[in-house]
Amino acid sequence: MSKKPKVVITDYDYGDVDIETRILEAAGAEVVALQAKREDDLLEAARDCDAIMNQYARVGARTIAVMERCKVIARYGVGVDIVDVAAASAKGILVTNVRDYCTDEVADHAVSLWLALARRLFDYDRATHQGIWRWQSGSPIHRLRGRTVGIVSFGKIGQAIASRARPFGVELIVYDPYLAADVATSLGVRQVDKATLLAEADVLMMQVPMTAETRHFLGEAEFAAMRPGALVINTGRGPTIDNKALYQALVEGRIAGAGLDDPEEEPAKLANWSPAGNPIFTLPNVIVTPHVAYYSEESIRSAREIAASEVARVLTGEPPKNPVNAAALRALEGQTHA
């Protein structure tokens, strides 16, 4: 009797893995759920797995090197920066992700952070809870209409942010070196280079994937070049902003405020974390949310169902719907047969 395919879930914070188990057991697999925070915690379970699913835990080259029969690494989410895709491709392992499951949620969250900062909602809330009933407790506030909102990365989420921001009467500029000019024109936004983006944006919306190219996309030089009093919103990856440089710009008053869905250290990926390690958390003009921009009950369920279904497809001989490295695997297969 053949052994059931083994699917390892590296980590999860959903409370259970019932959704995944139902889908994968229907495909004839068994599920092993871990709560790994380090790669060392994965090596033994990964050795004989047929598939891996990961939420926050990194599946790097060391883990991939010990895999004897893994067919697919499925990421819960869009970004695959915590998977060594090159190592997986070299070993003939498919990598999949979950796309388009939280576009509305992330766009809503980005705009919410902007409005909360621009209208000084948290300043007023703190003041009224302390018995202060004065409009001046949140001043200065400036009108939204006529301001310039810059969006970095103009994919589906960036476009959804733009559609929400436009009714406030703002000018929209975008920086995305991979965006075709006719797409920008058709969507009614002005495409600019990075220098123009920094010089003109009153609000800078970051929705950037984590790559070697985008790490510290905003740093000391960028904050120095930005318009005084600008707001920075980041619903992309935390390390795309240098938090030390941002802190300095905020305390010196060059930047008026920041809304971050994830700080640079990305706490969910650490075994032990304290806000004491990042001075950003001491500032009243910074809103930090715990990487929740993607979250709604509906989006969480979709992410879990889609990720598990991708694994089930691969294990039953079907192609995945969201392959990340299919082109690399085809190229490798072509070299093998050459």
Tab-separated table of C-alpha atoms in Angstrom:
chain	number	residue	atom	x	y	z
A	1	MET	CA	0.000	0.000	0.000
A	2	SER	CA	1.498	3.341	-1.041
A	3	LYS	CA	2.236	5.935	1.611
A	4	LYS	CA	0.113	9.087	1.669
A	5	PRO	CA	1.816	12.271	0.441
A	6	LYS	CA	3.036	14.345	3.389
A	7	VAL	CA	2.209	18.069	3.479
A	8	VAL	CA	4.059	20.161	6.060
A	9	ILE	CA	2.525	23.441	7.209
A	10	THR	CA	5.490	25.341	8.606
A	11	ASP	CA	3.525	27.787	10.744
A	12	TYR	CA	0.099	29.396	11.030
A	13	ASP	CA	-1.756	31.837	13.273
A	14	TYR	CA	-5.299	30.952	12.176
A	15	GLY	CA	-6.057	28.927	15.309
A	16	ASP	CA	-6.348	25.640	13.426
A	17	VAL	CA	-5.617	24.012	10.086
A	18	ASP	CA	-9.076	22.531	9.540
A	19	ILE	CA	-9.626	24.188	6.150
A	20	GLU	CA	-6.288	22.979	4.810
A	21	THR	CA	-6.733	19.496	6.247
A	22	ARG	CA	-10.142	19.073	4.624
A	23	ILE	CA	-8.827	20.020	1.179
A	24	LEU	CA	-5.590	18.049	1.409
A	25	GLU	CA	-7.053	14.895	2.910
A	26	ALA	CA	-9.590	14.881	0.076
A	27	ALA	CA	-6.570	14.792	-2.258
A	28	GLY	CA	-5.181	11.771	-0.392
A	29	ALA	CA	-2.537	13.620	1.637
A	30	GLU	CA	-1.719	13.778	5.340
A	31	VAL	CA	-1.042	17.105	7.058
A	32	VAL	CA	1.729	17.821	9.557
A	33	ALA	CA	1.314	21.247	11.181
A	34	LEU	CA	4.261	22.946	12.893
A	35	GLN	CA	4.909	26.328	14.478
A	36	ALA	CA	8.430	26.898	13.190
A	37	LYS	CA	10.141	30.256	13.583
A	38	ARG	CA	13.624	29.162	12.446
A	39	GLU	CA	14.827	27.126	9.522
A	40	ASP	CA	16.402	24.648	11.936
A	41	ASP	CA	12.890	23.771	13.091
A	42	LEU	CA	11.947	22.676	9.569
A	43	LEU	CA	14.824	20.479	8.461
A	44	GLU	CA	13.662	17.154	9.877
A	45	ALA	CA	10.021	17.503	8.777
A	46	ALA	CA	10.995	18.828	5.353
A	47	ARG	CA	13.283	15.931	4.497
A	48	ASP	CA	10.535	13.505	3.455
A	49	CYS	CA	7.719	15.953	2.692
A	50	ASP	CA	5.902	16.026	-0.628
A	51	ALA	CA	4.791	19.633	-0.159
A	52	ILE	CA	5.319	22.577	2.172
A	53	MET	CA	3.015	25.485	2.966
A	54	ASN	CA	4.397	28.526	4.784
A	55	GLN	CA	2.918	31.647	6.332
A	56	TYR	CA	5.807	33.477	8.069
A	57	ALA	CA	8.563	30.862	8.351
A	58	ARG	CA	11.364	31.092	5.801
A	59	VAL	CA	11.859	28.139	3.484
A	60	GLY	CA	15.423	28.797	2.415
A	61	ALA	CA	18.218	27.009	0.597
A	62	ARG	CA	19.164	24.910	3.657
A	63	THR	CA	15.657	23.511	3.949
A	64	ILE	CA	15.303	22.957	0.228
A	65	ALA	CA	18.670	21.164	0.089
A	66	VAL	CA	17.482	18.390	2.431
A	67	MET	CA	14.196	17.789	0.609
A	68	GLU	CA	14.155	14.339	-0.964
A	69	ARG	CA	10.839	14.404	-2.844
A	70	CYS	CA	9.115	17.765	-2.398
A	71	LYS	CA	7.038	18.816	-5.406
A	72	VAL	CA	5.648	22.192	-4.331
A	73	ILE	CA	6.198	25.020	-1.853
A	74	ALA	CA	2.959	26.967	-1.412
A	75	ARG	CA	3.057	30.420	0.147
A	76	TYR	CA	0.058	31.734	2.086
A	77	GLY	CA	0.005	35.178	0.452
A	78	VAL	CA	1.336	37.164	-2.475
A	79	GLY	CA	4.981	37.778	-1.526
A	80	VAL	CA	7.512	34.972	-1.890
A	81	ASP	CA	10.527	36.762	-0.395
A	82	ILE	CA	10.622	34.170	2.404
A	83	VAL	CA	11.054	31.331	-0.099
A	84	ASP	CA	14.361	30.788	-1.889
A	85	VAL	CA	12.715	30.553	-5.281
A	86	ALA	CA	16.027	30.115	-7.116
A	87	ALA	CA	16.989	27.135	-4.933
A	88	ALA	CA	13.540	25.597	-5.394
A	89	SER	CA	13.727	26.051	-9.157
A	90	ALA	CA	17.187	24.488	-9.311
A	91	LYS	CA	15.777	21.433	-7.568
A	92	GLY	CA	12.699	21.248	-9.806
A	93	ILE	CA	10.257	22.282	-7.085
A	94	LEU	CA	7.251	24.409	-7.979
A	95	VAL	CA	6.593	27.540	-5.920
A	96	THR	CA	3.066	28.940	-5.757
A	97	ASN	CA	1.467	31.927	-4.098
A	98	VAL	CA	-2.006	33.343	-3.469
A	99	ARG	CA	-2.991	36.259	-5.680
A	100	ASP	CA	-5.854	38.738	-5.738
A	101	TYR	CA	-7.352	37.543	-2.463
A	102	CYS	CA	-6.990	40.796	-0.494
A	103	THR	CA	-6.795	43.655	-3.006
A	104	ASP	CA	-9.783	45.496	-1.523
A	105	GLU	CA	-8.640	44.965	2.061
A	106	VAL	CA	-5.119	46.315	1.488
A	107	ALA	CA	-6.361	49.320	-0.482
A	108	ASP	CA	-8.948	50.101	2.205
A	109	HIS	CA	-6.284	49.819	4.905
A	110	ALA	CA	-3.840	52.099	3.086
A	111	VAL	CA	-6.447	54.809	2.634
A	112	SER	CA	-7.594	54.400	6.253
A	113	LEU	CA	-4.039	54.983	7.517
A	114	TRP	CA	-3.750	58.072	5.312
A	115	LEU	CA	-7.032	59.577	6.491
A	116	ALA	CA	-6.339	58.798	10.166
A	117	LEU	CA	-3.018	60.641	9.938
A	118	ALA	CA	-4.222	63.494	7.737
A	119	ARG	CA	-7.247	64.188	9.950
A	120	ARG	CA	-5.231	63.573	13.171
A	121	LEU	CA	-7.849	61.134	14.451
A	122	PHE	CA	-5.593	59.514	17.016
A	123	ASP	CA	-4.424	62.905	18.353
A	124	TYR	CA	-8.018	63.964	18.900
A	125	ASP	CA	-8.947	60.606	20.392
A	126	ARG	CA	-6.088	60.733	22.923
A	127	ALA	CA	-6.974	64.316	23.837
A	128	THR	CA	-10.700	63.712	24.381
A	129	HIS	CA	-9.974	60.642	26.499
A	130	GLN	CA	-7.841	62.916	28.675
A	131	GLY	CA	-10.657	65.457	29.021
A	132	ILE	CA	-9.373	67.900	26.400
A	133	TRP	CA	-12.159	69.177	24.122
A	134	ARG	CA	-10.398	71.573	21.735
A	135	TRP	CA	-10.097	71.607	17.945
A	136	GLN	CA	-6.542	72.815	18.387
A	137	SER	CA	-5.410	69.508	19.930
A	138	GLY	CA	-5.012	68.080	16.434
A	139	SER	CA	-3.723	71.121	14.584
A	140	PRO	CA	-2.412	71.779	12.036
A	141	ILE	CA	-4.698	69.960	9.624
A	142	HIS	CA	-4.644	70.731	5.914
A	143	ARG	CA	-7.337	70.182	3.306
A	144	LEU	CA	-7.058	66.930	1.344
A	145	ARG	CA	-8.346	68.366	-1.934
A	146	GLY	CA	-5.547	69.615	-4.143
A	147	ARG	CA	-2.857	67.502	-2.490
A	148	THR	CA	-0.630	65.117	-4.434
A	149	VAL	CA	-0.716	61.410	-3.612
A	150	GLY	CA	2.200	59.347	-4.874
A	151	ILE	CA	1.857	55.583	-5.217
A	152	VAL	CA	4.904	53.327	-5.439
A	153	SER	CA	4.152	50.132	-7.411
A	154	PHE	CA	1.020	50.335	-9.499
A	155	GLY	CA	-0.276	46.798	-9.768
A	156	LYS	CA	-3.783	45.745	-8.781
A	157	ILE	CA	-3.487	47.036	-5.215
A	158	GLY	CA	-1.880	50.305	-6.256
A	159	GLN	CA	-4.666	50.814	-8.778
A	160	ALA	CA	-7.295	50.041	-6.129
A	161	ILE	CA	-5.683	52.638	-3.835
A	162	ALA	CA	-5.833	55.184	-6.664
A	163	SER	CA	-9.532	54.552	-7.283
A	164	ARG	CA	-10.249	55.176	-3.591
A	165	ALA	CA	-8.052	58.272	-3.341
A	166	ARG	CA	-9.304	60.016	-6.481
A	167	PRO	CA	-12.721	61.113	-5.060
A	168	PHE	CA	-10.890	63.187	-2.417
A	169	GLY	CA	-9.797	65.550	-5.171
A	170	VAL	CA	-6.100	64.714	-5.121
A	171	GLU	CA	-3.626	64.541	-7.985
A	172	LEU	CA	-2.289	61.010	-8.489
A	173	ILE	CA	1.292	60.306	-9.482
A	174	VAL	CA	2.866	56.860	-9.660
A	175	TYR	CA	6.345	55.407	-9.680
A	176	ASP	CA	6.601	51.964	-11.227
A	177	PRO	CA	9.446	51.247	-13.656
A	178	TYR	CA	7.605	48.154	-14.914
A	179	LEU	CA	4.364	49.964	-15.762
A	180	ALA	CA	3.576	50.583	-19.416
A	181	ALA	CA	2.984	54.270	-20.165
A	182	ASP	CA	-0.329	53.577	-21.889
A	183	VAL	CA	-1.621	51.812	-18.760
A	184	ALA	CA	-0.855	54.863	-16.625
A	185	THR	CA	-2.568	57.137	-19.133
A	186	SER	CA	-5.642	54.909	-19.385
A	187	LEU	CA	-5.999	54.910	-15.599
A	188	GLY	CA	-5.710	58.681	-15.314
A	189	VAL	CA	-2.471	58.879	-13.341
A	190	ARG	CA	0.790	60.649	-14.104
A	191	GLN	CA	3.824	58.378	-14.276
A	192	VAL	CA	6.985	59.963	-12.803
A	193	ASP	CA	10.547	59.049	-11.927
A	194	LYS	CA	11.647	58.540	-8.334
A	195	ALA	CA	13.097	62.035	-7.917
A	196	THR	CA	9.845	63.653	-9.060
A	197	LEU	CA	7.811	61.347	-6.845
A	198	LEU	CA	9.780	62.379	-3.765
A	199	ALA	CA	9.725	66.074	-4.624
A	200	GLU	CA	5.987	66.319	-5.353
A	201	ALA	CA	4.135	63.821	-3.139
A	202	ASP	CA	2.313	65.151	-0.079
A	203	VAL	CA	1.351	61.556	0.690
A	204	LEU	CA	3.554	58.655	-0.323
A	205	MET	CA	1.776	55.298	-0.532
A	206	MET	CA	4.141	52.328	-0.559
A	207	GLN	CA	2.825	49.010	-1.886
A	208	VAL	CA	6.123	47.414	-2.803
A	209	PRO	CA	7.203	43.747	-2.865
A	210	MET	CA	10.410	42.842	-1.035
A	211	THR	CA	13.373	42.325	-3.361
A	212	ALA	CA	17.063	43.227	-3.290
A	213	GLU	CA	16.142	46.211	-5.468
A	214	THR	CA	13.418	47.528	-3.140
A	215	ARG	CA	15.110	47.043	0.238
A	216	HIS	CA	15.308	50.496	1.889
A	217	PHE	CA	13.612	52.080	-1.114
A	218	LEU	CA	13.038	54.928	1.320
A	219	GLY	CA	16.117	55.844	3.333
A	220	GLU	CA	17.954	58.889	4.596
A	221	ALA	CA	18.538	60.413	1.150
A	222	GLU	CA	14.925	59.879	0.091
A	223	PHE	CA	13.464	61.451	3.235
A	224	ALA	CA	15.760	64.454	2.771
A	225	ALA	CA	14.415	64.851	-0.764
A	226	MET	CA	10.746	64.633	0.178
A	227	ARG	CA	8.366	67.530	0.509
A	228	PRO	CA	8.399	68.893	4.090
A	229	GLY	CA	5.409	67.703	6.089
A	230	ALA	CA	4.682	64.725	3.842
A	231	LEU	CA	2.978	61.562	5.109
A	232	VAL	CA	4.339	58.074	4.449
A	233	ILE	CA	2.026	55.051	4.261
A	234	ASN	CA	3.402	51.529	3.868
A	235	THR	CA	1.124	48.551	3.283
A	236	GLY	CA	3.880	46.648	1.488
A	237	ARG	CA	6.858	44.919	3.062
A	238	GLY	CA	8.390	46.506	6.172
A	239	PRO	CA	12.059	46.414	5.053
A	240	THR	CA	11.317	48.606	2.030
A	241	ILE	CA	11.615	51.521	4.487
A	242	ASP	CA	14.728	52.150	6.595
A	243	ASN	CA	13.094	52.614	10.007
A	244	LYS	CA	16.129	54.364	11.533
A	245	ALA	CA	16.080	56.954	8.745
A	246	LEU	CA	12.292	57.312	9.048
A	247	TYR	CA	12.554	57.819	12.812
A	248	GLN	CA	15.124	60.561	12.325
A	249	ALA	CA	13.008	62.293	9.677
A	250	LEU	CA	9.981	62.182	11.981
A	251	VAL	CA	11.694	63.499	15.118
A	252	GLU	CA	13.305	66.280	13.100
A	253	GLY	CA	9.887	67.231	11.714
A	254	ARG	CA	10.792	66.682	8.052
A	255	ILE	CA	8.067	64.028	7.779
A	256	ALA	CA	4.731	64.771	9.457
A	257	GLY	CA	3.637	61.200	10.119
A	258	ALA	CA	3.772	57.577	9.057
A	259	GLY	CA	1.316	54.708	8.841
A	260	LEU	CA	3.036	51.327	8.765
A	261	ASP	CA	1.371	47.963	8.417
A	262	ASP	CA	4.671	46.298	9.297
A	263	PRO	CA	7.877	47.738	10.780
A	264	GLU	CA	11.238	46.858	9.299
A	265	GLU	CA	11.920	43.948	11.654
A	266	GLU	CA	8.665	42.174	10.704
A	267	PRO	CA	7.802	40.883	14.214
A	268	ALA	CA	5.720	37.912	13.039
A	269	LYS	CA	8.878	36.355	11.604
A	270	LEU	CA	10.774	36.576	14.915
A	271	ALA	CA	10.670	34.125	17.817
A	272	ASN	CA	11.057	36.924	20.366
A	273	TRP	CA	10.071	40.505	19.668
A	274	SER	CA	9.514	43.657	21.685
A	275	PRO	CA	8.598	47.157	20.480
A	276	ALA	CA	11.411	48.416	22.710
A	277	GLY	CA	13.816	47.412	19.941
A	278	ASN	CA	12.401	49.979	17.501
A	279	PRO	CA	12.083	53.670	18.534
A	280	ILE	CA	9.384	54.126	15.875
A	281	PHE	CA	6.927	52.770	18.470
A	282	THR	CA	7.605	55.703	20.815
A	283	LEU	CA	6.320	58.344	18.393
A	284	PRO	CA	2.732	59.623	18.623
A	285	ASN	CA	2.613	60.532	14.916
A	286	VAL	CA	3.187	56.939	13.795
A	287	ILE	CA	0.434	54.358	13.433
A	288	VAL	CA	1.669	50.756	13.328
A	289	THR	CA	-0.645	47.838	12.610
A	290	PRO	CA	0.491	44.190	12.942
A	291	HIS	CA	0.634	43.288	9.227
A	292	VAL	CA	-3.152	43.170	8.982
A	293	ALA	CA	-3.833	45.132	5.798
A	294	TYR	CA	-4.709	41.877	4.024
A	295	TYR	CA	-7.106	40.787	6.753
A	296	SER	CA	-10.820	40.221	6.637
A	297	GLU	CA	-12.561	37.016	7.582
A	298	GLU	CA	-13.297	36.490	3.904
A	299	SER	CA	-9.734	37.108	2.690
A	300	ILE	CA	-8.192	34.814	5.313
A	301	ARG	CA	-10.466	31.981	4.268
A	302	SER	CA	-9.651	32.572	0.601
A	303	ALA	CA	-5.895	32.542	1.259
A	304	ARG	CA	-6.106	29.253	3.118
A	305	GLU	CA	-8.357	27.590	0.559
A	306	ILE	CA	-6.313	28.764	-2.420
A	307	ALA	CA	-2.929	27.815	-0.925
A	308	ALA	CA	-4.135	24.336	0.037
A	309	SER	CA	-5.851	23.844	-3.318
A	310	GLU	CA	-2.604	24.660	-5.139
A	311	VAL	CA	-0.872	21.875	-3.215
A	312	ALA	CA	-3.742	19.483	-3.892
A	313	ARG	CA	-3.527	20.195	-7.626
A	314	VAL	CA	0.195	19.520	-7.801
A	315	LEU	CA	-0.044	16.332	-5.736
A	316	THR	CA	-2.804	14.993	-7.989
A	317	GLY	CA	-0.938	15.780	-11.199
A	318	GLU	CA	-2.698	18.999	-12.165
A	319	PRO	CA	-0.930	22.301	-12.918
A	320	PRO	CA	-1.234	25.014	-10.245
A	321	LYS	CA	-3.202	28.169	-10.991
A	322	ASN	CA	-0.664	30.531	-9.376
A	323	PRO	CA	2.834	29.286	-10.249
A	324	VAL	CA	5.699	31.630	-9.365
A	325	ASN	CA	8.594	29.823	-11.062
A	326	ALA	CA	6.984	27.881	-13.899
A	327	ALA	CA	9.132	29.658	-16.513
A	328	ALA	CA	12.332	28.817	-14.605
A	329	LEU	CA	11.321	25.164	-14.370
A	330	ARG	CA	10.549	25.030	-18.101
A	331	ALA	CA	13.951	26.526	-18.853
A	332	LEU	CA	15.629	23.988	-16.572
A	333	GLU	CA	13.731	21.146	-18.231
A	334	GLY	CA	14.834	22.424	-21.646
A	335	GLN	CA	18.483	22.434	-20.544
A	336	THR	CA	18.096	18.889	-19.241
A	337	HIS	CA	16.760	17.623	-22.571
A	338	ALA	CA	19.225	19.627	-24.677
